[in-house]
PDB file of C-alpha atoms in Angstrom:
ATOM      1  CA  ARG A   1     -54.026 121.699  93.191  1.00 70.00           C
ATOM      2  CA  LYS A   2     -51.281 119.544  95.160  1.00 81.00           C
ATOM      3  CA  GLU A   3     -50.576 120.278  98.927  1.00 89.00           C
ATOM      4  CA  VAL A   4     -46.991 120.532  98.529  1.00 94.00           C
ATOM      5  CA  GLU A   5     -45.157 121.037  94.756  1.00 94.00           C
ATOM      6  CA  GLN A   6     -41.566 120.727  94.058  1.00 94.00           C
ATOM      7  CA  ASP A   7     -39.429 120.923  91.127  1.00 87.00           C
ATOM      8  CA  PRO A   8     -38.831 117.048  90.649  1.00 85.00           C
ATOM      9  CA  GLY A   9     -35.324 117.803  88.553  1.00 86.00           C
ATOM     10  CA  PRO A  10     -32.998 115.992  88.266  1.00 92.00           C
ATOM     11  CA  PHE A  11     -30.454 118.216  89.358  1.00 94.00           C
ATOM     12  CA  ASN A  12     -26.857 116.932  88.457  1.00 96.00           C
ATOM     13  CA  VAL A  13     -24.056 118.995  89.947  1.00 97.00           C
ATOM     14  CA  PRO A  14     -20.338 118.673  90.534  1.00 97.00           C
ATOM     15  CA  GLU A  15     -18.796 118.013  93.506  1.00 98.00           C
ATOM     16  CA  GLY A  16     -18.172 121.142  95.705  1.00 98.00           C
ATOM     17  CA  ALA A  17     -21.190 123.091  93.950  1.00 98.00           C
ATOM     18  CA  THR A  18     -23.761 124.702  95.873  1.00 98.00           C
ATOM     19  CA  VAL A  19     -27.396 123.701  95.053  1.00 97.00           C
ATOM     20  CA  ALA A  20     -30.975 124.929  96.027  1.00 96.00           C
ATOM     21  CA  PHE A  21     -34.019 123.127  96.265  1.00 95.00           C
ATOM     22  CA  ASN A  22     -37.485 125.031  96.330  1.00 94.00           C
ATOM     23  CA  CYS A  23     -40.894 123.990  97.382  1.00 95.00           C
ATOM     24  CA  THR A  24     -44.492 125.457  97.621  1.00 96.00           C
ATOM     25  CA  TYR A  25     -47.406 124.562  99.833  1.00 95.00           C
ATOM     26  CA  SER A  26     -51.026 125.408  99.432  1.00 93.00           C
ATOM     27  CA  ASN A  27     -52.394 125.309 102.913  1.00 88.00           C
ATOM     28  CA  SER A  28     -51.631 128.585 104.627  1.00 86.00           C
ATOM     29  CA  ALA A  29     -52.758 126.788 108.032  1.00 85.00           C
ATOM     30  CA  SER A  30     -49.684 124.489 107.652  1.00 86.00           C
ATOM     31  CA  GLN A  31     -47.607 124.831 110.915  1.00 84.00           C
ATOM     32  CA  SER A  32     -44.707 122.207 110.357  1.00 89.00           C
ATOM     33  CA  PHE A  33     -42.125 122.095 107.834  1.00 93.00           C
ATOM     34  CA  PHE A  34     -39.429 119.489 107.054  1.00 94.00           C
ATOM     35  CA  TRP A  35     -36.998 118.235 104.628  1.00 96.00           C
ATOM     36  CA  TYR A  36     -36.559 114.192 104.207  1.00 96.00           C
ATOM     37  CA  ARG A  37     -34.056 112.776 102.429  1.00 97.00           C
ATOM     38  CA  GLN A  38     -34.664 109.342 100.479  1.00 97.00           C
ATOM     39  CA  ASP A  39     -31.824 107.191  99.140  1.00 96.00           C
ATOM     40  CA  CYS A  40     -32.981 105.011  96.032  1.00 93.00           C
ATOM     41  CA  ARG A  41     -35.354 102.152  97.329  1.00 89.00           C
ATOM     42  CA  LYS A  42     -35.047 103.258 100.980  1.00 93.00           C
ATOM     43  CA  GLU A  43     -37.356 104.764 103.377  1.00 94.00           C
ATOM     44  CA  PRO A  44     -37.461 108.822 103.719  1.00 95.00           C
ATOM     45  CA  LYS A  45     -35.423 109.991 106.595  1.00 94.00           C
ATOM     46  CA  LEU A  46     -35.609 113.400 108.450  1.00 93.00           C
ATOM     47  CA  LEU A  47     -33.021 115.448 107.247  1.00 96.00           C
ATOM     48  CA  MET A  48     -33.931 118.575 108.953  1.00 95.00           C
ATOM     49  CA  SER A  49     -37.200 120.710 110.463  1.00 92.00           C
ATOM     50  CA  VAL A  50     -37.425 124.037 108.931  1.00 94.00           C
ATOM     51  CA  TYR A  51     -38.314 127.006 111.067  1.00 89.00           C
ATOM     52  CA  SER A  52     -39.557 130.377 110.369  1.00 88.00           C
ATOM     53  CA  SER A  53     -36.129 131.927 111.338  1.00 89.00           C
ATOM     54  CA  GLY A  54     -34.297 129.812 109.018  1.00 90.00           C
ATOM     55  CA  ASN A  55     -31.831 127.214 110.354  1.00 94.00           C
ATOM     56  CA  GLU A  56     -28.764 125.712 109.370  1.00 95.00           C
ATOM     57  CA  ASP A  57     -27.035 122.282 110.034  1.00 95.00           C
ATOM     58  CA  GLY A  58     -23.727 121.908 108.792  1.00 96.00           C
ATOM     59  CA  ARG A  59     -23.853 122.284 104.949  1.00 98.00           C
ATOM     60  CA  PHE A  60     -27.653 122.291 104.833  1.00 98.00           C
ATOM     61  CA  THR A  61     -29.599 125.482 105.216  1.00 97.00           C
ATOM     62  CA  ALA A  62     -33.295 125.821 105.300  1.00 97.00           C
ATOM     63  CA  GLN A  63     -35.684 128.772 104.854  1.00 96.00           C
ATOM     64  CA  LEU A  64     -39.169 129.280 105.269  1.00 96.00           C
ATOM     65  CA  ASN A  65     -41.406 132.187 103.938  1.00 94.00           C
ATOM     66  CA  ARG A  66     -44.770 131.765 105.485  1.00 93.00           C
ATOM     67  CA  ALA A  67     -46.233 134.990 103.326  1.00 92.00           C
ATOM     68  CA  SER A  68     -45.185 133.223 100.167  1.00 93.00           C
ATOM     69  CA  GLN A  69     -45.872 129.648 101.599  1.00 94.00           C
ATOM     70  CA  TYR A  70     -42.267 128.782 100.074  1.00 94.00           C
ATOM     71  CA  ILE A  71     -39.808 126.578 101.658  1.00 96.00           C
ATOM     72  CA  SER A  72     -36.056 126.085 100.358  1.00 96.00           C
ATOM     73  CA  LEU A  73     -33.412 123.999 101.193  1.00 97.00           C
ATOM     74  CA  LEU A  74     -29.431 124.923 100.466  1.00 97.00           C
ATOM     75  CA  ILE A  75     -26.661 122.292 100.091  1.00 98.00           C
ATOM     76  CA  ARG A  76     -23.310 123.859  99.951  1.00 98.00           C
ATOM     77  CA  ASP A  77     -19.912 122.085  99.062  1.00 98.00           C
ATOM     78  CA  SER A  78     -21.906 119.221  97.648  1.00 98.00           C
ATOM     79  CA  LYS A  79     -20.566 115.575  98.284  1.00 98.00           C
ATOM     80  CA  LEU A  80     -20.832 112.327  96.298  1.00 98.00           C
ATOM     81  CA  SER A  81     -22.936 111.125  99.561  1.00 97.00           C
ATOM     82  CA  ASP A  82     -25.589 113.976  99.052  1.00 98.00           C
ATOM     83  CA  SER A  83     -27.008 112.167  95.860  1.00 98.00           C
ATOM     84  CA  ALA A  84     -30.429 111.087  96.892  1.00 97.00           C
ATOM     85  CA  THR A  85     -34.207 112.466  96.291  1.00 96.00           C
ATOM     86  CA  TYR A  86     -35.252 115.525  98.798  1.00 97.00           C
ATOM     87  CA  LEU A  87     -38.621 115.588  99.801  1.00 96.00           C
ATOM     88  CA  CYS A  88     -40.365 118.606 101.056  1.00 96.00           C
ATOM     89  CA  VAL A  89     -42.781 117.825 103.920  1.00 94.00           C
ATOM     90  CA  VAL A  90     -45.627 120.042 105.388  1.00 93.00           C
ATOM     91  CA  ALA A  91     -47.757 119.237 108.566  1.00 89.00           C
ATOM     92  CA  ASP A  92     -50.923 120.886 109.815  1.00 78.00           C
ATOM     93  CA  SER A  93     -51.731 120.182 113.548  1.00 69.00           C
ATOM     94  CA  ASN A  94     -55.324 120.727 112.564  1.00 66.00           C
ATOM     95  CA  THR A  95     -55.327 117.553 110.892  1.00 63.00           C
ATOM     96  CA  GLY A  96     -53.808 115.474 113.484  1.00 62.00           C
ATOM     97  CA  ASN A  97     -50.305 116.149 112.037  1.00 68.00           C
ATOM     98  CA  GLN A  98     -51.128 114.478 108.847  1.00 80.00           C
ATOM     99  CA  PHE A  99     -47.877 114.764 106.735  1.00 89.00           C
ATOM    100  CA  TYR A 100     -48.122 115.890 102.986  1.00 91.00           C
ATOM    101  CA  PHE A 101     -45.124 115.237 100.912  1.00 94.00           C
ATOM    102  CA  GLY A 102     -44.103 116.721  97.770  1.00 95.00           C
ATOM    103  CA  THR A 103     -42.912 114.414  94.937  1.00 94.00           C
ATOM    104  CA  GLY A 104     -39.204 115.043  95.743  1.00 95.00           C
ATOM    105  CA  THR A 105     -36.416 116.507  93.679  1.00 95.00           C
ATOM    106  CA  SER A 106     -33.616 114.274  92.609  1.00 95.00           C
ATOM    107  CA  LEU A 107     -29.950 115.364  93.306  1.00 97.00           C
ATOM    108  CA  THR A 108     -26.891 113.644  91.674  1.00 97.00           C
ATOM    109  CA  VAL A 109     -23.566 114.844  92.682  1.00 98.00           C
ATOM    110  CA  ILE A 110     -20.980 114.142  89.870  1.00 97.00           C
ATOM    111  CA  PRO A 111     -17.181 113.481  90.735  1.00 95.00           C
TER     112      PRO A 111
ATOM    113  CA  ASP B   1     -33.878 100.489 120.713  1.00 58.00           C
ATOM    114  CA  ALA B   2     -35.879  99.050 117.742  1.00 69.00           C
ATOM    115  CA  GLY B   3     -36.649 101.427 115.064  1.00 92.00           C
ATOM    116  CA  VAL B   4     -40.009 100.909 113.036  1.00 96.00           C
ATOM    117  CA  THR B   5     -40.208  97.399 111.688  1.00 97.00           C
ATOM    118  CA  GLN B   6     -42.304  96.358 108.687  1.00 98.00           C
ATOM    119  CA  SER B   7     -43.162  92.947 107.461  1.00 97.00           C
ATOM    120  CA  PRO B   8     -42.879  91.436 104.611  1.00 98.00           C
ATOM    121  CA  THR B   9     -40.334  93.403 102.875  1.00 97.00           C
ATOM    122  CA  HIS B  10     -41.344  92.060  99.333  1.00 97.00           C
ATOM    123  CA  LEU B  11     -44.443  90.443  98.111  1.00 97.00           C
ATOM    124  CA  ILE B  12     -46.233  89.818  94.908  1.00 98.00           C
ATOM    125  CA  LYS B  13     -50.001  89.351  94.667  1.00 98.00           C
ATOM    126  CA  THR B  14     -52.410  88.645  91.886  1.00 98.00           C
ATOM    127  CA  ARG B  15     -54.931  91.271  91.188  1.00 98.00           C
ATOM    128  CA  GLY B  16     -58.221  90.776  92.912  1.00 98.00           C
ATOM    129  CA  GLN B  17     -56.397  89.222  96.080  1.00 98.00           C
ATOM    130  CA  GLN B  18     -55.974  90.777  99.452  1.00 98.00           C
ATOM    131  CA  VAL B  19     -53.067  91.574 101.306  1.00 98.00           C
ATOM    132  CA  THR B  20     -52.085  92.250 104.810  1.00 98.00           C
ATOM    133  CA  LEU B  21     -49.049  94.338 105.951  1.00 98.00           C
ATOM    134  CA  ARG B  22     -47.603  94.473 109.567  1.00 98.00           C
ATOM    135  CA  CYS B  23     -45.735  97.294 111.368  1.00 98.00           C
ATOM    136  CA  SER B  24     -44.361  97.625 114.626  1.00 97.00           C
ATOM    137  CA  PRO B  25     -43.599 101.314 115.780  1.00 96.00           C
ATOM    138  CA  LYS B  26     -40.552 102.427 117.411  1.00 93.00           C
ATOM    139  CA  SER B  27     -40.167 101.889 120.841  1.00 92.00           C
ATOM    140  CA  GLY B  28     -42.008 104.322 123.009  1.00 90.00           C
ATOM    141  CA  HIS B  29     -44.227 105.525 120.196  1.00 92.00           C
ATOM    142  CA  ASP B  30     -48.057 105.242 120.124  1.00 93.00           C
ATOM    143  CA  THR B  31     -49.314 106.349 116.817  1.00 93.00           C
ATOM    144  CA  VAL B  32     -48.939 104.693 113.390  1.00 95.00           C
ATOM    145  CA  SER B  33     -49.600 106.332 110.011  1.00 94.00           C
ATOM    146  CA  TRP B  34     -49.399 104.372 106.741  1.00 97.00           C
ATOM    147  CA  TYR B  35     -48.319 105.850 103.647  1.00 97.00           C
ATOM    148  CA  GLN B  36     -48.280 104.589  99.873  1.00 98.00           C
ATOM    149  CA  GLN B  37     -45.562 105.754  97.692  1.00 97.00           C
ATOM    150  CA  ALA B  38     -45.844 104.846  94.038  1.00 95.00           C
ATOM    151  CA  LEU B  39     -42.743 105.087  91.712  1.00 92.00           C
ATOM    152  CA  GLY B  40     -41.689 108.524  91.109  1.00 89.00           C
ATOM    153  CA  GLN B  41     -44.098 109.938  93.629  1.00 92.00           C
ATOM    154  CA  GLY B  42     -43.724 111.211  97.150  1.00 93.00           C
ATOM    155  CA  PRO B  43     -45.534 109.148 100.008  1.00 95.00           C
ATOM    156  CA  GLN B  44     -49.264 109.559 100.112  1.00 95.00           C
ATOM    157  CA  PHE B  45     -50.975 109.478 103.441  1.00 94.00           C
ATOM    158  CA  ILE B  46     -53.508 106.508 104.063  1.00 96.00           C
ATOM    159  CA  PHE B  47     -54.655 106.536 107.537  1.00 95.00           C
ATOM    160  CA  GLN B  48     -53.400 107.184 110.882  1.00 94.00           C
ATOM    161  CA  TYR B  49     -53.979 104.957 113.802  1.00 95.00           C
ATOM    162  CA  TYR B  50     -53.673 106.112 117.608  1.00 93.00           C
ATOM    163  CA  GLU B  51     -55.431 104.343 120.731  1.00 93.00           C
ATOM    164  CA  GLU B  52     -56.609 101.375 118.482  1.00 95.00           C
ATOM    165  CA  GLU B  53     -58.686 103.941 116.453  1.00 95.00           C
ATOM    166  CA  GLU B  54     -58.614 105.277 113.069  1.00 95.00           C
ATOM    167  CA  ARG B  55     -57.919 109.138 113.698  1.00 91.00           C
ATOM    168  CA  GLN B  56     -57.423 110.539 110.168  1.00 90.00           C
ATOM    169  CA  ARG B  57     -57.817 109.302 106.653  1.00 93.00           C
ATOM    170  CA  GLY B  58     -56.416 110.339 103.344  1.00 92.00           C
ATOM    171  CA  ASN B  59     -58.120 110.263 100.030  1.00 93.00           C
ATOM    172  CA  PHE B  60     -58.175 106.143  99.707  1.00 97.00           C
ATOM    173  CA  PRO B  61     -60.986 103.854  98.828  1.00 97.00           C
ATOM    174  CA  ASP B  62     -62.609 101.625 101.787  1.00 97.00           C
ATOM    175  CA  ARG B  63     -60.355  98.729 100.071  1.00 98.00           C
ATOM    176  CA  PHE B  64     -57.817 100.232 102.438  1.00 98.00           C
ATOM    177  CA  SER B  65     -58.469  99.132 105.918  1.00 98.00           C
ATOM    178  CA  GLY B  66     -56.369  98.780 109.149  1.00 97.00           C
ATOM    179  CA  HIS B  67     -55.975  97.936 112.620  1.00 97.00           C
ATOM    180  CA  GLN B  68     -53.915  98.904 115.764  1.00 98.00           C
ATOM    181  CA  PHE B  69     -53.245  96.619 118.461  1.00 97.00           C
ATOM    182  CA  PRO B  70     -52.989  97.346 122.241  1.00 97.00           C
ATOM    183  CA  ASN B  71     -49.220  96.877 121.999  1.00 95.00           C
ATOM    184  CA  TYR B  72     -49.351  99.701 119.272  1.00 96.00           C
ATOM    185  CA  SER B  73     -48.313  97.579 116.352  1.00 97.00           C
ATOM    186  CA  SER B  74     -50.614  97.974 113.160  1.00 98.00           C
ATOM    187  CA  GLU B  75     -51.687  96.193 110.263  1.00 98.00           C
ATOM    188  CA  LEU B  76     -52.817  97.745 106.679  1.00 98.00           C
ATOM    189  CA  ASN B  77     -55.170  95.579 104.651  1.00 98.00           C
ATOM    190  CA  VAL B  78     -55.928  96.096 100.942  1.00 98.00           C
ATOM    191  CA  ASN B  79     -58.726  93.898  99.478  1.00 98.00           C
ATOM    192  CA  ALA B  80     -59.522  93.381  95.953  1.00 98.00           C
ATOM    193  CA  LEU B  81     -55.980  94.471  94.729  1.00 98.00           C
ATOM    194  CA  LEU B  82     -55.603  96.513  91.787  1.00 98.00           C
ATOM    195  CA  LEU B  83     -52.409  97.127  89.545  1.00 98.00           C
ATOM    196  CA  GLY B  84     -52.414 100.487  90.609  1.00 97.00           C
ATOM    197  CA  ASP B  85     -51.874  99.387  94.162  1.00 98.00           C
ATOM    198  CA  SER B  86     -48.234  98.175  93.342  1.00 98.00           C
ATOM    199  CA  ALA B  87     -46.084 100.694  95.508  1.00 97.00           C
ATOM    200  CA  LEU B  88     -43.949 100.954  98.312  1.00 97.00           C
ATOM    201  CA  TYR B  89     -46.114 100.960 101.728  1.00 98.00           C
ATOM    202  CA  LEU B  90     -44.586 102.575 104.480  1.00 97.00           C
ATOM    203  CA  CYS B  91     -45.274 102.646 107.962  1.00 97.00           C
ATOM    204  CA  ALA B  92     -44.519 106.006 110.081  1.00 94.00           C
ATOM    205  CA  SER B  93     -44.424 105.971 113.890  1.00 93.00           C
ATOM    206  CA  SER B  94     -44.720 108.959 116.281  1.00 89.00           C
ATOM    207  CA  LEU B  95     -45.563 109.862 119.831  1.00 85.00           C
ATOM    208  CA  LYS B  96     -48.862 111.631 119.930  1.00 78.00           C
ATOM    209  CA  GLU B  97     -47.508 114.307 122.294  1.00 74.00           C
ATOM    210  CA  ALA B  98     -44.599 115.110 119.881  1.00 70.00           C
ATOM    211  CA  GLY B  99     -46.192 114.610 116.730  1.00 61.00           C
ATOM    212  CA  ASN B 100     -44.283 116.632 114.752  1.00 72.00           C
ATOM    213  CA  THR B 101     -41.620 114.178 114.081  1.00 81.00           C
ATOM    214  CA  ILE B 102     -42.244 110.843 112.248  1.00 87.00           C
ATOM    215  CA  TYR B 103     -40.144 107.790 111.671  1.00 91.00           C
ATOM    216  CA  PHE B 104     -40.481 105.386 108.737  1.00 94.00           C
ATOM    217  CA  GLY B 105     -39.986 101.782 108.464  1.00 96.00           C
ATOM    218  CA  GLU B 106     -38.157 100.346 105.627  1.00 95.00           C
ATOM    219  CA  GLY B 107     -41.265  99.841 103.960  1.00 97.00           C
ATOM    220  CA  SER B 108     -43.102  96.903 102.181  1.00 98.00           C
ATOM    221  CA  TRP B 109     -42.910  96.419  98.531  1.00 97.00           C
ATOM    222  CA  LEU B 110     -46.008  95.385  96.763  1.00 98.00           C
ATOM    223  CA  THR B 111     -46.324  94.094  93.396  1.00 98.00           C
ATOM    224  CA  VAL B 112     -49.555  93.303  91.991  1.00 98.00           C
ATOM    225  CA  VAL B 113     -49.733  91.437  88.819  1.00 97.00           C
TER     226      VAL B 113
END
């Protein structure tokens, strides 16, 4: 079983739409959670950390459900510039903060 | 403040050859991790170096080896290249004391023919 599982998509949404990505992780000892964004043929870049209480950064909202081992990312009012692959990432400090990445979810925002 | 730098950016090797990829971490960072990202997949952890020693290793064969130098820079070596080693190789740097945030370099695109 993979450490982190994501729906690969693709998600094709119109500008202004709200879109949600989900992710599950298998290691209940995981302690740190992130969403990374990766543009085509570029390196992943940190989008936001995910906290137990949920957190928001502008149009982006991340949620964590430790009981269900489930992480989500909500993007409101989608922009063309949001088109990218979104990677769900889990880290466990017990393994020296080794990061486990999902396969990524592809988003295309259509004019 | 220089970010994570990697070299070369692109290279083509023949099956059976050996390759060395290089990484300089972000200024102030002391930990370097290497990841392999195959097409359509997420990055897969290869290993992590701290204080010039391999500290963690993912599920990769011994053909993958590395080194960290006193200035914290690092090399990834892959021997006996296989076609399946074709991928984007990403270097990530972090500060051990604040290991929850990693920063990636732009990566080295390796094609094995």
